[in-house]
Short mmCIF file of C-alpha atoms and ligand atoms in Angstrom, two decimals:
data_model
loop_
_atom_site.label_atom_id
_atom_site.label_comp_id
_atom_site.label_asym_id
_atom_site.label_seq_id
_atom_site.Cartn_x
_atom_site.Cartn_y
_atom_site.Cartn_z
CA MET A 936 -84.61 129.68 102.98
CA ALA A 937 -84.70 126.43 100.97
CA PHE A 938 -83.64 128.34 97.86
CA TRP A 939 -80.78 130.02 99.67
CA SER A 940 -79.51 126.70 101.00
CA SER A 941 -79.71 124.90 97.59
CA THR A 942 -77.74 127.75 95.88
CA THR A 943 -75.11 127.56 98.55
CA ILE A 944 -74.80 123.82 98.03
CA PHE A 945 -74.54 124.36 94.24
CA THR A 946 -71.75 126.97 94.48
CA SER A 947 -69.89 125.05 96.99
CA LYS A 948 -70.07 121.80 94.92
CA VAL A 949 -69.16 123.22 91.42
CA PRO A 950 -65.65 124.54 91.09
CA ARG A 951 -65.43 128.31 90.47
CA LYS A 952 -63.39 127.78 87.25
CA ILE A 953 -66.15 125.79 85.54
CA LEU A 954 -68.74 128.38 86.50
CA PHE A 955 -66.55 131.09 85.00
CA MET A 956 -66.08 129.14 81.73
CA PHE A 957 -69.82 128.53 81.48
CA THR A 958 -70.64 132.24 81.92
CA LEU A 959 -67.97 133.20 79.37
CA SER A 960 -69.23 130.81 76.71
CA LEU A 961 -72.79 132.09 77.24
CA SER A 962 -71.60 135.69 76.72
CA VAL A 963 -69.62 134.80 73.58
CA THR A 964 -72.62 132.98 72.07
CA TYR A 965 -74.86 135.96 72.81
CA LEU A 966 -72.37 138.36 71.23
CA PHE A 967 -72.04 136.17 68.11
CA TYR A 968 -75.81 136.03 67.48
CA SER A 969 -76.17 139.77 68.08
CA LEU A 970 -73.51 140.49 65.46
CA VAL A 971 -75.03 138.09 62.92
CA SER A 972 -78.52 139.57 63.24
CA CYS A 973 -77.14 143.11 63.02
CA TYR A 974 -75.24 142.26 59.79
CA THR A 975 -78.32 140.64 58.22
CA SER A 976 -80.48 143.69 58.86
CA LEU A 977 -77.80 145.98 57.44
CA GLN A 978 -77.62 143.85 54.30
CA PHE A 979 -81.38 143.86 53.92
CA SER A 980 -81.69 147.61 54.07
CA ALA A 981 -78.85 148.09 51.60
CA GLN A 982 -80.68 145.90 49.13
CA GLU A 983 -84.11 147.32 49.70
CA ASN A 984 -83.33 151.02 49.38
CA TYR A 985 -83.40 152.39 45.89
CA VAL A 986 -83.79 155.76 44.37
CA TYR A 987 -87.04 157.20 43.13
CA GLN A 988 -86.64 160.49 41.30
CA GLY A 989 -83.45 161.27 43.11
CA ARG A 990 -84.86 160.48 46.56
CA PRO A 991 -84.02 157.34 48.49
CA VAL A 992 -87.06 155.18 48.98
CA THR A 993 -87.42 152.99 52.02
CA GLU A 994 -90.08 150.45 52.87
CA GLU A 995 -92.66 152.98 53.95
CA THR A 996 -95.42 151.37 52.00
CA THR A 997 -95.55 148.02 50.30
CA PHE A 998 -96.92 149.52 47.12
CA MET A 999 -94.18 152.08 46.79
CA THR A 1000 -91.66 149.34 47.40
CA LEU A 1001 -93.13 147.17 44.71
CA ARG A 1002 -93.27 150.03 42.23
CA GLY A 1003 -89.82 151.17 43.23
CA LYS A 1004 -88.52 147.68 42.60
CA LEU A 1005 -90.20 147.62 39.27
CA TYR A 1006 -88.53 150.89 38.38
CA SER A 1007 -85.33 150.49 40.28
CA THR A 1008 -83.39 150.06 37.05
CA SER A 1009 -85.14 152.67 34.99
CA LEU A 1010 -85.29 155.43 37.56
CA GLN A 1011 -81.59 155.33 38.05
CA GLY A 1012 -81.31 156.28 34.43
CA GLU A 1013 -79.39 153.29 33.26
CA PHE A 1014 -79.36 153.93 29.57
CA ILE A 1015 -77.15 151.73 27.53
CA GLU A 1016 -76.50 152.44 23.92
CA ARG A 1017 -76.75 149.34 21.85
CA THR A 1018 -77.22 148.53 18.26
CA GLY A 1019 -80.84 148.14 17.23
CA THR A 1020 -82.15 144.77 16.32
CA GLU A 1021 -83.45 145.94 13.01
CA GLN A 1022 -82.24 144.65 9.74
CA PRO A 1023 -79.33 146.57 8.29
CA THR A 1024 -80.01 149.40 5.94
CA VAL A 1025 -80.37 148.31 2.35
CA PHE A 1026 -79.83 151.06 -0.10
CA SER A 1027 -80.85 150.98 -3.71
CA THR A 1028 -81.21 153.73 -6.24
CA ASN A 1029 -84.11 151.79 -7.68
CA PRO A 1030 -87.03 153.44 -5.92
CA GLU A 1031 -89.06 150.24 -5.84
CA ASN A 1032 -86.29 148.53 -3.93
CA VAL A 1033 -85.40 151.42 -1.70
CA LYS A 1034 -85.56 150.29 1.86
CA ILE A 1035 -84.05 152.69 4.31
CA GLU A 1036 -85.53 151.24 7.42
CA GLY A 1037 -82.28 150.46 9.20
CA ARG A 1038 -81.58 152.09 12.49
CA THR A 1039 -78.44 152.83 14.27
CA ALA A 1040 -77.62 152.65 17.91
CA GLU A 1041 -80.05 154.24 20.26
CA TRP A 1042 -80.66 154.45 23.96
CA VAL A 1043 -82.34 151.41 25.27
CA ARG A 1044 -83.03 151.00 28.90
CA THR A 1045 -82.18 147.74 30.50
CA ASP A 1046 -85.32 147.06 32.48
CA THR A 1047 -85.72 143.71 30.86
CA ALA A 1048 -86.96 140.45 32.16
CA PRO A 1049 -84.38 138.81 34.42
CA THR A 1050 -83.72 136.05 31.90
CA ASN A 1051 -82.51 138.61 29.39
CA THR A 1052 -80.38 140.48 31.84
CA ILE A 1053 -77.15 138.57 31.40
CA ALA A 1054 -77.32 138.90 27.63
CA MET A 1055 -78.15 142.58 27.91
CA VAL A 1056 -75.33 143.25 30.32
CA HIS A 1057 -72.97 141.43 28.03
CA THR A 1058 -74.16 143.53 25.10
CA ALA A 1059 -73.85 146.63 27.20
CA VAL A 1060 -70.28 145.84 28.11
CA MET A 1061 -69.43 145.04 24.51
CA ASP A 1062 -71.11 148.19 23.23
CA GLN A 1063 -69.56 150.45 25.80
CA GLN A 1064 -66.15 149.02 25.04
CA HIS A 1065 -66.82 149.41 21.36
CA GLN A 1066 -67.72 153.04 21.81
CA GLY A 1067 -64.78 153.78 23.98
CA PHE A 1068 -66.89 154.27 27.06
CA SER A 1069 -65.47 152.94 30.23
CA THR A 1070 -67.20 149.79 31.32
CA THR A 1071 -68.43 151.69 34.25
CA ASP A 1072 -70.30 150.84 37.34
CA SER A 1073 -73.45 151.71 35.43
CA VAL A 1074 -73.27 148.27 33.86
CA PHE A 1075 -72.52 146.82 37.26
CA ARG A 1076 -75.47 148.62 38.76
CA THR A 1077 -77.63 147.30 35.95
CA THR A 1078 -76.90 143.78 37.12
CA MET A 1079 -77.37 144.70 40.75
CA ASN A 1080 -80.66 146.41 40.06
CA SER A 1081 -82.18 143.67 37.96
CA THR A 1082 -85.21 142.85 40.00
CA PRO A 1083 -87.86 140.32 39.13
CA GLU A 1084 -90.71 141.75 37.12
CA TYR A 1085 -94.03 142.21 38.86
CA GLY A 1086 -97.47 142.35 37.29
CA GLU A 1087 -98.40 140.92 33.94
CA LYS A 1088 -97.41 141.43 30.35
CA LYS A 1089 -100.07 143.15 28.30
CA LEU A 1090 -100.47 144.18 24.69
CA PRO A 1091 -99.77 147.89 24.27
CA GLN A 1092 -102.55 150.36 24.90
CA ALA A 1093 -100.62 153.12 23.14
CA ILE A 1094 -98.09 153.04 20.31
CA ILE A 1095 -95.78 155.66 18.86
CA ILE A 1096 -96.31 154.76 15.21
CA GLY A 1097 -94.12 157.37 13.56
CA VAL A 1098 -92.54 159.07 11.95
CA LYS A 1099 -89.05 157.84 11.29
CA LYS A 1100 -86.52 160.54 12.32
CA GLY A 1101 -89.32 162.59 13.82
CA GLY A 1102 -88.04 162.44 17.40
CA THR A 1103 -89.75 159.19 18.42
CA ARG A 1104 -86.89 158.00 20.65
CA ALA A 1105 -86.74 161.28 22.54
CA LEU A 1106 -90.48 161.08 23.16
CA LEU A 1107 -90.45 157.45 24.29
CA GLU A 1108 -87.54 157.98 26.68
CA ALA A 1109 -89.22 161.00 28.22
CA LEU A 1110 -92.43 159.01 28.61
CA ARG A 1111 -90.57 156.20 30.31
CA VAL A 1112 -89.72 158.56 33.14
CA HIS A 1113 -93.42 158.46 34.01
CA PRO A 1114 -94.13 155.86 36.71
CA ASP A 1115 -97.34 154.82 34.94
CA VAL A 1116 -95.69 154.07 31.64
CA ARG A 1117 -93.79 150.92 30.83
CA ALA A 1118 -92.38 150.53 27.37
CA VAL A 1119 -90.27 148.10 25.45
CA GLY A 1120 -86.90 149.63 24.59
CA ASN A 1121 -86.28 148.09 21.18
CA GLU A 1122 -88.57 148.60 18.24
CA PRO A 1123 -90.62 145.38 17.96
CA HIS A 1124 -91.60 145.91 14.26
CA PHE A 1125 -94.49 143.56 14.90
CA PHE A 1126 -97.04 145.05 12.51
CA ASP A 1127 -94.63 145.36 9.62
CA ARG A 1128 -91.99 142.64 9.86
CA ASN A 1129 -92.95 140.15 12.54
CA TYR A 1130 -96.71 139.86 12.24
CA GLU A 1131 -96.61 136.16 11.44
CA LYS A 1132 -95.04 135.54 14.85
CA GLY A 1133 -98.41 136.20 16.45
CA LEU A 1134 -99.81 138.27 19.30
CA ASP A 1135 -98.38 136.03 22.01
CA TRP A 1136 -94.88 136.71 20.70
CA TYR A 1137 -95.65 140.42 20.64
CA ARG A 1138 -97.11 140.42 24.16
CA ASP A 1139 -94.11 138.55 25.45
CA LEU A 1140 -91.82 141.37 24.31
CA MET A 1141 -93.64 143.81 26.57
CA PRO A 1142 -92.50 144.61 30.09
CA SER A 1143 -94.76 143.54 32.93
CA THR A 1144 -97.15 146.14 34.23
CA LEU A 1145 -99.07 146.72 37.40
CA ASP A 1146 -102.71 147.81 37.37
CA GLY A 1147 -103.06 151.33 36.05
CA GLN A 1148 -99.80 151.30 34.12
CA LEU A 1149 -99.72 151.79 30.37
CA THR A 1150 -97.84 149.41 28.11
CA MET A 1151 -96.21 151.17 25.16
CA GLU A 1152 -93.88 150.61 22.25
CA LYS A 1153 -92.53 152.64 19.37
CA THR A 1154 -91.90 151.53 15.82
CA PRO A 1155 -91.77 154.57 13.51
CA SER A 1156 -92.13 152.54 10.31
CA TYR A 1157 -95.73 151.58 11.18
CA PHE A 1158 -96.92 154.99 9.99
CA VAL A 1159 -95.93 154.23 6.40
CA THR A 1160 -96.86 150.53 6.42
CA SER A 1161 -100.08 150.16 4.46
CA HIS A 1162 -101.37 147.09 6.36
CA ALA A 1163 -100.41 148.38 9.83
CA PRO A 1164 -103.67 150.30 10.51
CA LYS A 1165 -105.84 147.24 9.84
CA ARG A 1166 -103.61 144.97 11.88
CA ILE A 1167 -103.47 147.33 14.83
CA TYR A 1168 -107.22 147.87 14.65
CA SER A 1169 -107.84 144.13 14.78
CA MET A 1170 -105.67 143.96 17.91
CA ALA A 1171 -107.23 146.90 19.76
CA LYS A 1172 -109.85 149.24 18.32
CA ASP A 1173 -109.43 151.69 21.17
CA ILE A 1174 -105.64 151.94 21.03
CA LYS A 1175 -104.04 155.37 21.30
CA LEU A 1176 -101.70 156.35 18.51
CA ILE A 1177 -98.94 158.92 18.73
CA ILE A 1178 -97.28 160.39 15.68
CA VAL A 1179 -94.24 162.66 15.99
CA VAL A 1180 -94.03 164.75 12.84
CA ARG A 1181 -91.26 167.01 11.68
CA ASN A 1182 -90.73 169.31 8.72
CA PRO A 1183 -90.64 166.72 5.91
CA VAL A 1184 -87.64 168.38 4.26
CA THR A 1185 -85.53 168.24 7.44
CA ARG A 1186 -86.84 164.75 8.10
CA ALA A 1187 -85.70 163.61 4.64
CA ILE A 1188 -82.24 165.08 5.22
CA SER A 1189 -82.08 163.39 8.63
CA ASP A 1190 -83.09 160.08 7.04
CA TYR A 1191 -80.46 160.52 4.34
CA THR A 1192 -77.83 161.42 6.96
CA GLN A 1193 -78.55 158.17 8.78
CA THR A 1194 -78.11 156.12 5.59
CA LEU A 1195 -74.97 158.06 4.71
CA SER A 1196 -73.46 157.23 8.08
CA LYS A 1197 -73.73 153.55 7.22
CA LYS A 1198 -73.12 153.75 3.50
CA PRO A 1199 -70.80 156.64 2.76
CA GLU A 1200 -70.66 155.67 -0.92
CA ILE A 1201 -74.28 156.56 -1.72
CA PRO A 1202 -75.04 159.39 -4.18
CA THR A 1203 -75.64 162.88 -2.86
CA PHE A 1204 -79.00 163.94 -1.48
CA GLU A 1205 -79.39 166.34 -4.39
CA VAL A 1206 -78.99 163.50 -6.89
CA LEU A 1207 -81.36 161.15 -5.12
CA ALA A 1208 -84.08 163.73 -4.60
CA PHE A 1209 -84.83 164.17 -8.30
CA LYS A 1210 -85.91 162.03 -11.17
CA ASN A 1211 -84.92 164.91 -13.37
CA ARG A 1212 -83.42 167.92 -11.64
CA THR A 1213 -83.45 170.19 -14.71
CA LEU A 1214 -87.18 169.61 -15.08
CA GLY A 1215 -87.59 169.86 -11.33
CA LEU A 1216 -89.07 166.38 -11.19
CA VAL A 1217 -88.93 165.27 -7.56
CA ASP A 1218 -88.50 161.55 -6.97
CA ALA A 1219 -91.37 160.98 -4.61
CA SER A 1220 -90.79 157.25 -4.68
CA TRP A 1221 -87.49 157.63 -2.83
CA SER A 1222 -88.47 156.52 0.64
CA ALA A 1223 -86.63 159.43 2.30
CA LEU A 1224 -89.07 161.74 0.49
CA ARG A 1225 -92.14 159.50 0.42
CA ILE A 1226 -92.28 159.15 4.21
CA GLY A 1227 -92.75 162.94 4.47
CA ILE A 1228 -96.01 162.94 2.50
CA TYR A 1229 -97.81 162.69 5.81
CA ALA A 1230 -101.31 163.35 4.46
CA LEU A 1231 -101.06 160.32 2.20
CA HIS A 1232 -100.13 157.95 5.01
CA LEU A 1233 -102.56 159.48 7.47
CA GLU A 1234 -105.41 158.73 5.12
CA SER A 1235 -105.01 154.99 5.61
CA TRP A 1236 -105.00 155.39 9.40
CA MET A 1237 -108.13 157.51 9.28
CA GLN A 1238 -109.98 154.64 7.63
CA TYR A 1239 -109.67 152.75 10.89
CA PHE A 1240 -109.20 155.24 13.69
CA PRO A 1241 -110.95 158.48 14.60
CA LEU A 1242 -108.73 161.53 15.10
CA SER A 1243 -109.59 161.48 18.80
CA GLN A 1244 -107.44 158.35 19.09
CA MET A 1245 -104.44 160.04 17.47
CA HIS A 1246 -102.09 162.59 18.88
CA PHE A 1247 -99.62 164.52 16.78
CA VAL A 1248 -96.45 165.78 18.37
CA SER A 1249 -94.43 168.51 16.72
CA GLY A 1250 -90.88 167.21 16.41
CA GLU A 1251 -89.64 170.82 16.39
CA SER A 1252 -91.47 171.67 19.63
CA LEU A 1253 -90.22 168.48 21.22
CA ILE A 1254 -86.72 169.98 20.95
CA LEU A 1255 -87.63 173.59 21.77
CA ASP A 1256 -90.15 172.89 24.51
CA PRO A 1257 -90.02 169.22 25.55
CA ALA A 1258 -92.02 169.81 28.73
CA GLY A 1259 -94.80 171.56 26.80
CA GLU A 1260 -95.12 168.67 24.37
CA MET A 1261 -94.93 166.17 27.22
CA ALA A 1262 -97.83 167.87 28.98
CA LYS A 1263 -100.01 167.39 25.90
CA VAL A 1264 -98.91 163.78 25.43
CA GLN A 1265 -99.60 162.93 29.08
CA ASP A 1266 -103.06 164.52 28.79
CA PHE A 1267 -103.78 162.51 25.67
CA LEU A 1268 -102.73 159.29 27.37
CA GLY A 1269 -104.83 160.10 30.42
CA LEU A 1270 -101.75 160.28 32.61
CA LYS A 1271 -101.01 162.62 35.45
CA ARG A 1272 -98.64 165.38 34.35
CA ILE A 1273 -95.59 164.00 36.09
CA VAL A 1274 -92.93 164.59 33.44
CA THR A 1275 -92.44 168.35 33.51
CA ASP A 1276 -89.78 170.99 32.91
CA LYS A 1277 -88.08 169.75 36.10
CA HIS A 1278 -87.02 166.65 34.18
CA PHE A 1279 -85.25 168.39 31.30
CA TYR A 1280 -82.21 170.56 30.80
CA PHE A 1281 -80.58 171.83 27.66
CA ASN A 1282 -77.24 170.15 27.11
CA LYS A 1283 -75.00 172.60 25.25
CA THR A 1284 -72.55 169.94 24.10
CA LYS A 1285 -75.30 167.76 22.71
CA GLY A 1286 -77.28 170.74 21.43
CA PHE A 1287 -80.51 169.06 22.54
CA PRO A 1288 -82.59 168.72 25.64
CA CYS A 1289 -81.55 165.84 27.86
CA LEU A 1290 -83.17 164.21 30.84
CA LYS A 1291 -81.81 165.34 34.19
CA LYS A 1292 -79.86 162.60 35.88
CA PRO A 1293 -80.82 161.49 39.34
CA GLU A 1294 -78.57 162.85 42.09
CA ASP A 1295 -76.78 159.59 42.80
CA SER A 1296 -76.12 158.56 39.24
CA SER A 1297 -73.41 159.37 36.78
CA ALA A 1298 -75.27 157.72 33.92
CA PRO A 1299 -75.71 159.88 30.84
CA ARG A 1300 -79.26 160.86 30.06
CA CYS A 1301 -78.82 162.37 26.63
CA LEU A 1302 -79.73 160.34 23.58
CA GLY A 1303 -76.93 158.60 21.73
CA LYS A 1304 -74.76 159.72 18.86
CA SER A 1305 -77.25 158.52 16.28
CA LYS A 1306 -79.73 161.15 17.50
CA GLY A 1307 -78.91 164.72 16.68
CA ARG A 1308 -76.42 164.04 13.92
CA ILE A 1309 -74.87 166.90 11.99
CA HIS A 1310 -76.57 167.02 8.60
CA PRO A 1311 -74.59 167.52 5.41
CA ARG A 1312 -75.03 170.87 3.69
CA ILE A 1313 -77.73 170.59 1.04
CA ASP A 1314 -78.02 172.95 -1.93
CA PRO A 1315 -80.50 175.68 -0.83
CA ASP A 1316 -82.18 175.49 -4.23
CA VAL A 1317 -82.95 171.82 -3.63
CA ILE A 1318 -84.31 172.62 -0.20
CA HIS A 1319 -86.51 175.32 -1.72
CA ARG A 1320 -87.83 172.95 -4.37
CA LEU A 1321 -88.62 170.34 -1.80
CA HIS A 1322 -90.47 172.84 0.35
CA LYS A 1323 -92.53 173.70 -2.71
CA PHE A 1324 -93.11 170.02 -3.39
CA TYR A 1325 -94.34 169.34 0.14
CA LYS A 1326 -96.43 172.49 0.58
CA PRO A 1327 -99.76 171.15 -0.77
CA PHE A 1328 -99.35 167.89 1.15
CA ASN A 1329 -98.52 169.82 4.31
CA MET A 1330 -101.63 171.98 3.86
CA MET A 1331 -103.72 168.86 3.48
CA PHE A 1332 -102.10 167.39 6.57
CA TYR A 1333 -102.84 170.55 8.61
CA GLN A 1334 -106.45 170.35 7.47
CA MET A 1335 -106.79 166.67 8.30
CA THR A 1336 -105.26 167.04 11.76
CA GLY A 1337 -106.59 170.52 12.58
CA GLN A 1338 -103.04 171.51 13.54
CA ASN A 1339 -100.73 173.93 11.77
CA PHE A 1340 -97.14 172.83 12.20
CA GLN A 1341 -95.76 176.03 10.60
CA TRP A 1342 -93.29 174.30 8.34
CA GLU A 1343 -93.78 176.95 5.66
CA SER A 1344 -92.56 179.71 7.95
CA GLU A 1345 -89.48 177.57 8.55
CA GLU A 1346 -88.64 177.89 4.88
CA ILE A 1347 -88.81 181.67 5.13
CA ASN A 1348 -86.40 181.46 8.06
CA ASP A 1349 -84.17 179.00 6.19
CA SER A 1350 -83.93 181.16 3.09
CA GLN A 1351 -83.36 184.27 5.20
CA SER A 1352 -80.51 182.57 7.04
CA SER A 1353 -79.01 181.16 3.82
CA GLN A 1354 -78.95 184.73 2.40
CA ASP A 1355 -77.16 186.03 5.46
N1 LIG B 1608 -83.68 165.37 23.01
C1 LIG B 1608 -83.25 164.98 21.81
N2 LIG B 1608 -82.00 164.51 21.66
C2 LIG B 1608 -81.57 164.10 20.44
N3 LIG B 1608 -82.33 164.12 19.33
C3 LIG B 1608 -83.58 164.58 19.45
C4 LIG B 1608 -84.09 165.04 20.68
N4 LIG B 1608 -85.37 165.44 20.48
C5 LIG B 1608 -85.63 165.27 19.20
N5 LIG B 1608 -84.57 164.75 18.56
C6 LIG B 1608 -84.52 164.44 17.13
O1 LIG B 1608 -84.81 163.07 16.98
C7 LIG B 1608 -84.32 162.71 15.70
C8 LIG B 1608 -84.29 161.22 15.57
O2 LIG B 1608 -85.62 160.80 15.50
P1 LIG B 1608 -86.11 159.36 15.90
O3 LIG B 1608 -85.73 159.08 17.29
O4 LIG B 1608 -87.56 159.28 15.58
O5 LIG B 1608 -85.27 158.46 14.90
S1 LIG B 1608 -85.55 156.94 14.50
O6 LIG B 1608 -86.59 156.93 13.49
O7 LIG B 1608 -85.89 156.20 15.72
O8 LIG B 1608 -84.25 156.51 13.93
C9 LIG B 1608 -82.99 163.41 15.61
O9 LIG B 1608 -82.74 163.68 14.24
P2 LIG B 1608 -81.31 164.17 13.72
O10 LIG B 1608 -81.04 165.50 14.38
O11 LIG B 1608 -81.47 164.31 12.27
O12 LIG B 1608 -80.31 163.13 14.10
C10 LIG B 1608 -83.18 164.66 16.45
O13 LIG B 1608 -83.28 165.85 15.69
#
C-alpha cells in the first residue's frame, strides 16, 4: 500500500515529458553499448581465426591457437622470392680461385621475427615489383599475419648440409610444411663464412620453437667445407645431417647453368670441364666438378659423425616421388609422417612437383625461377667422359653410404635418348 502511494506521488510530481526523456536516454545508452561490444567480439574473431592446412582454426584449444599463431604466416603459404644474402658469384678460370658459391633468388618464407617484418615486406614488395609480379595481397597478408614469435630460439638439431644444386631448397620447403619443423629461410653460412660471429649470432638467426619442435637450417656449401664437420661436431655431437645428392654430372651442369645465368660471358661447360680435352684430362679442381666427388667430401664427415646420424636423399627421387622421400626424411628426423602425397602435385608448367596451396590462398607454392632452370645442351661426348670420371667415386660413395643411387643407369638412358 505504502509502495503504491509513493509511486503515485512520484508520477504525479514529475512531469511526463521528463520521464519520457529519461527512459529514451537509457534505451539509447543501452543500444550504444550493445553495438560496441558486438563490434569488438566480431573484430576479435576475425583476428583470431587463421588457416591450418586449409581448414579454419578457431580457439578450440589454447595449444592449437598458439601453434596456429606461430604458423599463421607459413601455413598460408606466403612464399616470397627474394635475392639470397650470399655473396655474389665470383668466377675465375683459375681453379684455385674458383668460387661458385653464389645463389640466386629462392623461395623464402616470411615467418620472421616481428622486428624484421617491415624490412622483409619492403624487400618482398621490391622483389615482386622487380619480377613483374603484382604487389598482391599476399604481401599485405604477410604483414597482417606477422604474429609475435612464441617459444625460444635454439641451435639447430638438424641441418641440410648439401649438396649445392641437389634439391636442398625443395626439401627444406617441404619440411617446413611440417608443424614440428621450424627452419630459417635464408642460408646462414655459419660454419663456412660466418663462424667468427659466434654461436649466439647463429642461434639468433633461428626462428623460435615450442617444445617438441625441430630447429633446422640449410646451407649446401657445408658439405664441401673441410672445417665444417669439426665445427658442427663441437656445437652438437648428436646433430642430424641431411645430404641431398644428385647425379654429379647433372649437378655440375646445374651449377654451371646458375653461374651462366649471372655471368653469360663465361667459357662453355665443355671448355671448363677439361684441363686437356684431347687427352681427356678432366679438371677436377673446377668447383662445379669437385663438389660432385661425394665420396671425398663424405670422408671428412665420417671422421666426426656415424652414418646413423646422416641421411641421404636422392635428388632424382625428390622430383619423381617427393612424398616417398619425405616419408624417409620424417622417419630419420623422428617426426610423424605428416607431409605426404596429399601435399604435392605435379605442376606441368613448372615441370616439377609443387606444394598444394591452401584453399583460401592464391600464393604460389612452386619454387622460384632459379630452381628448375633449363640447362644448356652439353656435348654428349663430354657427358659420357664425365660419367666415366665419376663412376669410381660414385661406387665408393654407394659403398660408404650403403645406398645405390643408380646414376650409372642414368647414363645408359642418357646415351639411348641422345641416339634417338
Ligand atoms: N620441386 C622442385 N622444384 C624445383 N626444383 C626442384 C624441385 N625438386 C628438386 N629440384 C631441383 O633443385 C635444384 C636446385 O637445388 P638446390 O635447391 O639445392 O639449389 S641451391 O644449391 O640451393 O642453389 C634444381 O636444379 P636445376 O633444375 O638445375 O635448376 C632442381 O632440379
